[in-house]
Coordinates of C-alpha atoms (C1' of nucleotides) in Angstrom, one line a residue:
Chain Z
X1 CA 66.6 -201.5 -272.3
X2 CA 66.6 -201.0 -268.6
X3 CA 65.6 -203.5 -265.9
X4 CA 62.2 -202.0 -265.4
X5 CA 61.3 -202.0 -269.1
X6 CA 62.6 -205.6 -269.5
X7 CA 60.5 -206.7 -266.6
X8 CA 57.4 -205.0 -268.0
X9 CA 57.9 -206.5 -271.4
X10 CA 58.3 -209.9 -269.9
X11 CA 55.2 -209.5 -267.8
X12 CA 53.0 -208.4 -270.7
X13 CA 54.0 -211.5 -272.6
X14 CA 53.9 -214.1 -269.8
X15 CA 51.4 -213.0 -267.2
X16 CA 48.7 -215.4 -266.1
X17 CA 45.2 -214.3 -266.8
X18 CA 43.7 -213.9 -263.3
X19 CA 40.3 -212.5 -262.6
X20 CA 41.5 -209.8 -260.2
X21 CA 43.9 -208.5 -262.8
X22 CA 41.0 -207.3 -265.0
X23 CA 39.6 -204.8 -262.6
X24 CA 40.5 -201.6 -260.8
X25 CA 37.6 -202.1 -258.3
X26 CA 39.3 -201.6 -254.9
X27 CA 36.8 -203.9 -253.3
X28 CA 37.6 -206.8 -255.6
X29 CA 41.3 -206.1 -255.4
X30 CA 41.1 -206.1 -251.6
X31 CA 39.2 -209.3 -251.6
X32 CA 41.8 -211.0 -253.8
X33 CA 44.7 -209.7 -251.7
X34 CA 43.3 -210.9 -248.4
X35 CA 42.5 -214.3 -249.8
X36 CA 46.0 -214.6 -251.4
X37 CA 47.9 -213.8 -248.2
X38 CA 50.2 -216.7 -247.5
X39 CA 48.1 -218.6 -250.1
X40 CA 48.9 -219.9 -253.5
X41 CA 46.9 -218.6 -256.4
X42 CA 45.5 -222.1 -257.3
X43 CA 44.3 -222.5 -253.7
X44 CA 42.8 -219.1 -253.4
X45 CA 41.2 -218.7 -256.8
X46 CA 38.0 -220.7 -256.2
X47 CA 37.5 -218.8 -252.9
X48 CA 37.8 -215.5 -254.7
X49 CA 35.2 -216.5 -257.3
X50 CA 32.9 -217.7 -254.6
X51 CA 33.2 -214.5 -252.5
X52 CA 32.9 -212.2 -255.5
X53 CA 29.8 -214.0 -256.6
X54 CA 28.2 -214.2 -253.2
X55 CA 29.2 -210.6 -252.2
X56 CA 29.5 -208.6 -255.4
X57 CA 29.7 -205.3 -253.5
X58 CA 31.2 -204.4 -250.1
X59 CA 27.7 -203.7 -248.8
X60 CA 26.6 -207.3 -249.3
X61 CA 29.7 -208.5 -247.5
X62 CA 29.2 -206.1 -244.6
X63 CA 25.6 -207.4 -244.1
X64 CA 26.7 -211.0 -243.8
X65 CA 26.7 -212.9 -240.5
X66 CA 30.2 -213.9 -239.4
X67 CA 29.2 -217.6 -239.4
X68 CA 28.4 -217.3 -243.1
X69 CA 31.7 -215.7 -243.9
X70 CA 33.6 -218.3 -242.0
X71 CA 31.7 -221.1 -243.6
X72 CA 32.6 -219.7 -247.0
X73 CA 36.2 -219.4 -245.8
X74 CA 36.2 -223.0 -244.6
X75 CA 39.3 -224.9 -245.8
X76 CA 41.4 -221.8 -246.7
X77 CA 43.0 -221.4 -243.3
X78 CA 44.1 -218.3 -241.4
X79 CA 40.5 -217.6 -240.5
X80 CA 41.3 -214.2 -238.9
X81 CA 41.5 -213.0 -242.5
X82 CA 37.9 -213.7 -243.0
X83 CA 36.8 -212.3 -239.6
X84 CA 38.9 -209.1 -240.2
X85 CA 37.6 -208.8 -243.7
X86 CA 34.1 -208.7 -242.4
X87 CA 34.9 -206.1 -239.7
X88 CA 36.6 -203.9 -242.2
X89 CA 33.8 -204.1 -244.7
X90 CA 31.4 -203.1 -241.9
X91 CA 33.6 -200.1 -240.9
X92 CA 33.9 -198.9 -244.5
X93 CA 30.2 -199.2 -245.1
X94 CA 29.1 -197.6 -241.9
X95 CA 31.7 -194.9 -241.5
X96 CA 32.7 -194.1 -245.1
X97 CA 29.6 -194.8 -247.2
X98 CA 31.1 -197.9 -248.7
X99 CA 34.0 -196.0 -250.2
X100 CA 37.4 -197.6 -249.9
X101 CA 40.4 -195.4 -248.8
X102 CA 42.3 -194.4 -251.8
X103 CA 45.9 -194.2 -250.5
X104 CA 48.5 -196.3 -248.7
X105 CA 48.4 -194.4 -245.4
X106 CA 44.6 -194.7 -244.9
X107 CA 44.5 -198.3 -246.1
X108 CA 47.1 -199.3 -243.6
X109 CA 44.7 -198.3 -240.7
X110 CA 42.2 -201.1 -241.6
X111 CA 42.0 -204.4 -239.9
X112 CA 43.8 -207.1 -241.8
X113 CA 45.6 -204.7 -244.1
X114 CA 49.3 -204.5 -243.4
X115 CA 52.1 -202.9 -245.5
X116 CA 51.9 -205.4 -248.3
X117 CA 48.2 -205.3 -248.8
X118 CA 48.0 -201.5 -248.4
X119 CA 50.7 -201.1 -251.1
X120 CA 48.9 -203.7 -253.4
X121 CA 45.5 -201.9 -253.2
X122 CA 47.0 -198.4 -253.5
X123 CA 49.0 -199.3 -256.6
X124 CA 46.6 -201.7 -258.3
X125 CA 43.4 -199.7 -257.8
X126 CA 44.7 -196.2 -257.6
X127 CA 48.1 -196.4 -259.4
X128 CA 49.8 -194.9 -256.3
X129 CA 53.6 -195.2 -256.5
X130 CA 54.3 -197.6 -253.6
X131 CA 56.2 -200.8 -254.0
X132 CA 54.7 -204.1 -252.8
X133 CA 57.0 -206.3 -250.6
X134 CA 55.8 -209.9 -250.4
X135 CA 57.6 -213.2 -250.4
X136 CA 58.2 -213.0 -254.1
X137 CA 59.7 -209.6 -254.1
X138 CA 61.9 -210.4 -251.1
X139 CA 63.3 -213.3 -253.1
X140 CA 63.8 -211.4 -256.4
X141 CA 65.5 -208.5 -254.7
X142 CA 67.6 -210.6 -252.4
X143 CA 69.0 -212.4 -255.4
X144 CA 69.2 -209.3 -257.7
X145 CA 71.1 -207.3 -255.1
X146 CA 72.7 -210.2 -253.3
X147 CA 71.4 -209.2 -249.9
X148 CA 72.7 -211.4 -247.1
X149 CA 70.6 -210.0 -244.3
X150 CA 68.0 -212.5 -243.0
X151 CA 64.7 -211.2 -244.4
X152 CA 62.8 -211.6 -241.0
X153 CA 64.8 -208.9 -239.3
X154 CA 63.3 -205.4 -239.0
X155 CA 66.4 -204.0 -240.6
X156 CA 65.9 -206.2 -243.6
X157 CA 62.4 -205.0 -243.9
X158 CA 63.5 -201.4 -244.1
X159 CA 66.3 -202.2 -246.4
X160 CA 64.2 -204.2 -248.8
X161 CA 61.4 -201.6 -248.7
X162 CA 63.9 -199.0 -249.7
X163 CA 65.3 -201.1 -252.5
X164 CA 61.8 -202.1 -253.7
X165 CA 60.8 -198.4 -253.9
X166 CA 64.0 -197.5 -255.7
X167 CA 63.5 -200.3 -258.1
X168 CA 59.8 -199.3 -258.6
X169 CA 58.8 -198.0 -262.0
X170 CA 57.1 -194.7 -261.0
X171 CA 55.5 -194.4 -264.4
X172 CA 53.6 -197.6 -264.0
X173 CA 53.6 -198.8 -260.4
X174 CA 50.6 -201.1 -260.8
X175 CA 52.0 -203.1 -263.6
X176 CA 55.5 -203.0 -262.1
X177 CA 54.3 -204.5 -258.8
X178 CA 52.3 -207.2 -260.5
X179 CA 55.3 -208.0 -262.7
X180 CA 57.7 -208.3 -259.7
X181 CA 55.4 -210.8 -258.0
X182 CA 54.7 -212.7 -261.2
X183 CA 58.4 -212.9 -261.8
X184 CA 58.9 -214.4 -258.3
X185 CA 56.0 -216.8 -258.8
X186 CA 56.9 -218.0 -262.3
X187 CA 60.7 -217.5 -262.9
X188 CA 62.5 -216.5 -259.7
X189 CA 61.1 -219.5 -257.8
X190 CA 62.6 -220.8 -254.5
X191 CA 64.0 -224.1 -255.7
X192 CA 64.4 -224.2 -259.4
X193 CA 64.6 -220.6 -260.7
X194 CA 64.4 -220.4 -264.5
X195 CA 67.2 -217.8 -264.7
X196 CA 67.8 -218.4 -268.4
X197 CA 64.3 -217.0 -269.1
X198 CA 64.6 -214.1 -266.6
X199 CA 64.4 -210.6 -267.9
X200 CA 66.6 -209.4 -265.1
X201 CA 69.3 -212.0 -265.7
X202 CA 72.0 -209.7 -267.0
X203 CA 72.1 -207.6 -263.9
X204 CA 71.2 -210.1 -261.3
X205 CA 74.2 -210.4 -258.9
X206 CA 73.2 -213.9 -257.7
X207 CA 72.9 -215.2 -261.2
X208 CA 76.3 -213.7 -262.1
X209 CA 78.0 -215.7 -259.4
X210 CA 75.6 -218.7 -259.6
X211 CA 74.4 -218.4 -256.0
X212 CA 70.6 -218.0 -256.6
X213 CA 69.7 -220.9 -254.4
X214 CA 71.5 -219.3 -251.4
X215 CA 69.0 -216.5 -251.4
X216 CA 67.0 -215.2 -249.7
X217 CA 68.7 -215.8 -246.3
X218 CA 66.2 -216.9 -243.7
X219 CA 66.4 -217.6 -240.0
X220 CA 65.5 -221.1 -238.7
X221 CA 61.9 -221.6 -237.6
X222 CA 60.7 -222.8 -234.2
X223 CA 59.8 -226.4 -234.0
X224 CA 56.1 -227.3 -234.0
X225 CA 54.5 -228.5 -230.8
X226 CA 52.8 -231.9 -230.5
X227 CA 49.2 -232.0 -229.3
X228 CA 47.3 -235.2 -228.7
X229 CA 43.5 -234.7 -228.9
X230 CA 40.6 -237.0 -228.3
X231 CA 37.4 -235.7 -230.0
X232 CA 34.1 -236.9 -228.9
X233 CA 31.2 -237.3 -231.3
X234 CA 28.2 -237.3 -229.0
X235 CA 25.2 -238.5 -230.9
X236 CA 21.7 -238.3 -229.5
X237 CA 18.9 -239.2 -231.9
X238 CA 19.5 -236.9 -234.9
X239 CA 21.7 -234.4 -233.0
X240 CA 25.4 -233.9 -232.4
X241 CA 27.1 -231.8 -229.7
X242 CA 29.2 -228.9 -230.9
X243 CA 30.7 -225.6 -229.7
X244 CA 32.0 -222.5 -231.3
X245 CA 35.7 -222.1 -230.8
X246 CA 36.6 -219.0 -228.6
X247 CA 39.2 -216.4 -229.3
X248 CA 42.8 -217.0 -228.4
X249 CA 43.7 -220.1 -230.3
X250 CA 43.4 -221.9 -233.6
X251 CA 40.2 -222.0 -235.6
X252 CA 38.6 -219.0 -233.8
X253 CA 34.9 -218.8 -234.7
X254 CA 34.7 -222.2 -236.3
X255 CA 32.6 -225.0 -234.8
X256 CA 34.2 -228.0 -233.2
X257 CA 33.4 -231.2 -231.2
X258 CA 34.0 -231.4 -227.5
X259 CA 37.5 -232.8 -226.8
X260 CA 40.2 -233.6 -224.3
X261 CA 43.8 -232.9 -224.9
X262 CA 47.2 -234.0 -223.6
X263 CA 50.9 -233.3 -224.4
X264 CA 51.6 -237.0 -224.7
X265 CA 50.1 -240.0 -226.6
X266 CA 47.1 -241.2 -224.7
X267 CA 45.0 -244.4 -225.1
X268 CA 41.3 -244.8 -225.0
X269 CA 41.2 -245.9 -221.3
X270 CA 43.3 -243.0 -220.1
X271 CA 41.1 -240.5 -222.0
X272 CA 38.0 -241.9 -220.3
X273 CA 39.7 -241.7 -216.9
X274 CA 40.8 -238.2 -217.5
X275 CA 37.2 -237.5 -218.5
X276 CA 35.7 -239.5 -215.7
X277 CA 34.1 -236.4 -214.2
X278 CA 32.5 -235.6 -217.5
X279 CA 29.1 -236.5 -218.5
X280 CA 29.8 -239.3 -220.9
X281 CA 31.4 -241.7 -218.4
X282 CA 28.5 -242.0 -216.0
X283 CA 25.8 -243.4 -218.3
X284 CA 25.7 -246.5 -220.3
X285 CA 26.8 -245.6 -223.8
X286 CA 28.6 -247.2 -226.6
X287 CA 32.1 -245.8 -227.1
X288 CA 34.0 -246.4 -230.2
X289 CA 37.2 -245.1 -231.7
X290 CA 36.3 -244.5 -235.3
X291 CA 39.0 -242.3 -236.8
X292 CA 42.6 -241.2 -236.3
X293 CA 44.5 -238.5 -238.2
X294 CA 47.6 -236.5 -237.9
X295 CA 46.9 -232.9 -238.8
X296 CA 49.8 -230.6 -239.6
X297 CA 49.7 -226.9 -238.9
X298 CA 52.6 -224.5 -239.1
X299 CA 53.1 -224.4 -235.3
X300 CA 51.6 -227.6 -234.1
X301 CA 51.2 -231.2 -235.0
X302 CA 47.9 -232.5 -233.9
X303 CA 47.4 -236.2 -233.4
X304 CA 43.6 -236.5 -233.3
X305 CA 41.4 -239.4 -232.4
X306 CA 37.7 -239.4 -232.8
X307 CA 35.5 -241.3 -230.5
X308 CA 31.9 -241.9 -231.2
X309 CA 29.4 -242.0 -228.4
X310 CA 25.9 -243.0 -229.2
X311 CA 24.0 -241.7 -226.2
X312 CA 21.2 -243.5 -224.6
X313 CA 20.4 -240.7 -222.1
X314 CA 20.9 -237.2 -223.3
X315 CA 24.0 -235.8 -221.6
X316 CA 24.0 -232.4 -220.1
X317 CA 26.4 -230.2 -222.1
X318 CA 28.8 -227.6 -220.9
X319 CA 27.6 -224.0 -221.1
X320 CA 29.5 -223.3 -224.3
X321 CA 28.2 -226.4 -226.1
X322 CA 25.0 -227.1 -227.8
X323 CA 23.1 -229.8 -229.8
X324 CA 22.6 -229.3 -233.5
X325 CA 20.6 -231.4 -235.9
X326 CA 22.8 -233.3 -238.4
X327 CA 21.1 -231.6 -241.3
X328 CA 22.3 -228.2 -239.9
X329 CA 25.9 -229.4 -239.7
X330 CA 26.8 -228.4 -243.3
X331 CA 26.0 -224.8 -242.5
X332 CA 28.7 -224.6 -239.8
X333 CA 32.2 -223.6 -240.6
X334 CA 34.6 -226.3 -239.3
X335 CA 38.3 -227.0 -239.5
X336 CA 39.8 -229.2 -242.2
X337 CA 40.5 -231.8 -239.5
X338 CA 36.9 -231.9 -238.4
X339 CA 35.5 -231.9 -241.9
X340 CA 37.7 -234.9 -242.8
X341 CA 36.1 -236.7 -239.9
X342 CA 32.6 -235.6 -240.6
X343 CA 32.8 -236.6 -244.2
X344 CA 33.5 -240.1 -243.1
X345 CA 31.1 -240.2 -240.2
X346 CA 28.2 -238.8 -242.2
X347 CA 28.8 -241.2 -245.0
X348 CA 28.3 -244.2 -242.8
X349 CA 25.8 -243.4 -240.1
X350 CA 25.8 -246.0 -237.2
Chain M
dA1 C1' 61.8 -209.4 -232.0
dA2 C1' 59.4 -213.6 -231.7
dG3 C1' 55.1 -216.4 -231.9
dA4 C1' 50.7 -217.5 -233.5
dC5 C1' 47.8 -218.3 -237.1
dG6 C1' 45.9 -223.2 -241.8
dG7 C1' 46.2 -225.7 -245.4
dG8 C1' 48.1 -227.5 -249.6
dG9 C1' 51.7 -228.7 -253.0
dC10 C1' 56.1 -230.2 -254.2
dG11 C1' 60.6 -232.8 -254.2
Chain S
dC1 C1' 59.2 -235.0 -244.0
dG2 C1' 60.8 -230.1 -244.8
dC3 C1' 60.1 -226.0 -247.2
dC4 C1' 57.3 -222.4 -249.1
dC5 C1' 53.3 -219.6 -250.3
dA6 C1' 50.3 -212.2 -253.3
dG7 C1' 51.2 -211.4 -244.5
dT8 C1' 49.1 -209.7 -240.3
dC9 C1' 48.4 -209.3 -235.5
dT10 C1' 49.7 -209.9 -230.7
dT11 C1' 52.8 -210.0 -227.0

DNA sequence: AAGACGGGGCG
DNA sequence: CGCCCAGTCTT
């Protein structure tokens, strides 16, 4: 039995039963693929179910306000996925009558759809013979063929793309692609690969020389930046001051509290000196540090402090900020960092 | 080619 | 704490 056949047999016996595997509906496949970008199945699954339920067809998604999409996306991270998904849904509905492109080339033109996702949709929904290349496939192929090229390089991308397409089972690209990724997720894992259960074991060059853990080769990553942020929870009667985060940084489109920021650790007095020109310093208000948290992102470590300010006089806000009623707060999409604070703050009102 | 973009799980 | 995850977009 050849490699492709062994792989397919293994897959049929061992695959997980996941909801997006029981459909050829390109919209649902697209939805699942966007959600699963850089995201584990267990983390993305509830979001897929939520979106599929709320927006059963692309038309209902296209009609949704961005704030609603981002609220549903809350907690999943990489929020540009949600924003791009909405834009793409609108384009498909308005300019193509709601019909998804049915091939790799046209799929690739859409916002949020790169080489991986285009190949995934083209093969899963339309059985087009294009190989997917994700983190799993990189790992499987780098071990199988013993490729020492760092997978970040553009040369490696071409090389692996060629290898993946040579390895592709042209008779059943959809199942083959699923099987490659499932193999990477269940057997050919980064740390403890279960090589003894692997259907490709006999021909895997890394296994033969027992060097599985050396692959894939990766370049070192940049060190994350430290940010020290003081958040200010302005409360006036039943309202709180918020703003919608602008484009060009993290959490675009989500809501946030007004804040000050520094590159070094800063204490309460210094924050208020820095903010002395701001509205909260001038009037007699109660200021209280209520919460501290270190929030880890891929490229930055945020050391956040939350100060609560119970305003006696209603401060004038900046142009981009506004007052919202507390009972409207749950409708706004916020970062995990802010939601962890709000959960605490709303549970014990002062 | 290199950075930016989230959050969670695991050893 | 470091690494990784069904990647894509921007510069």
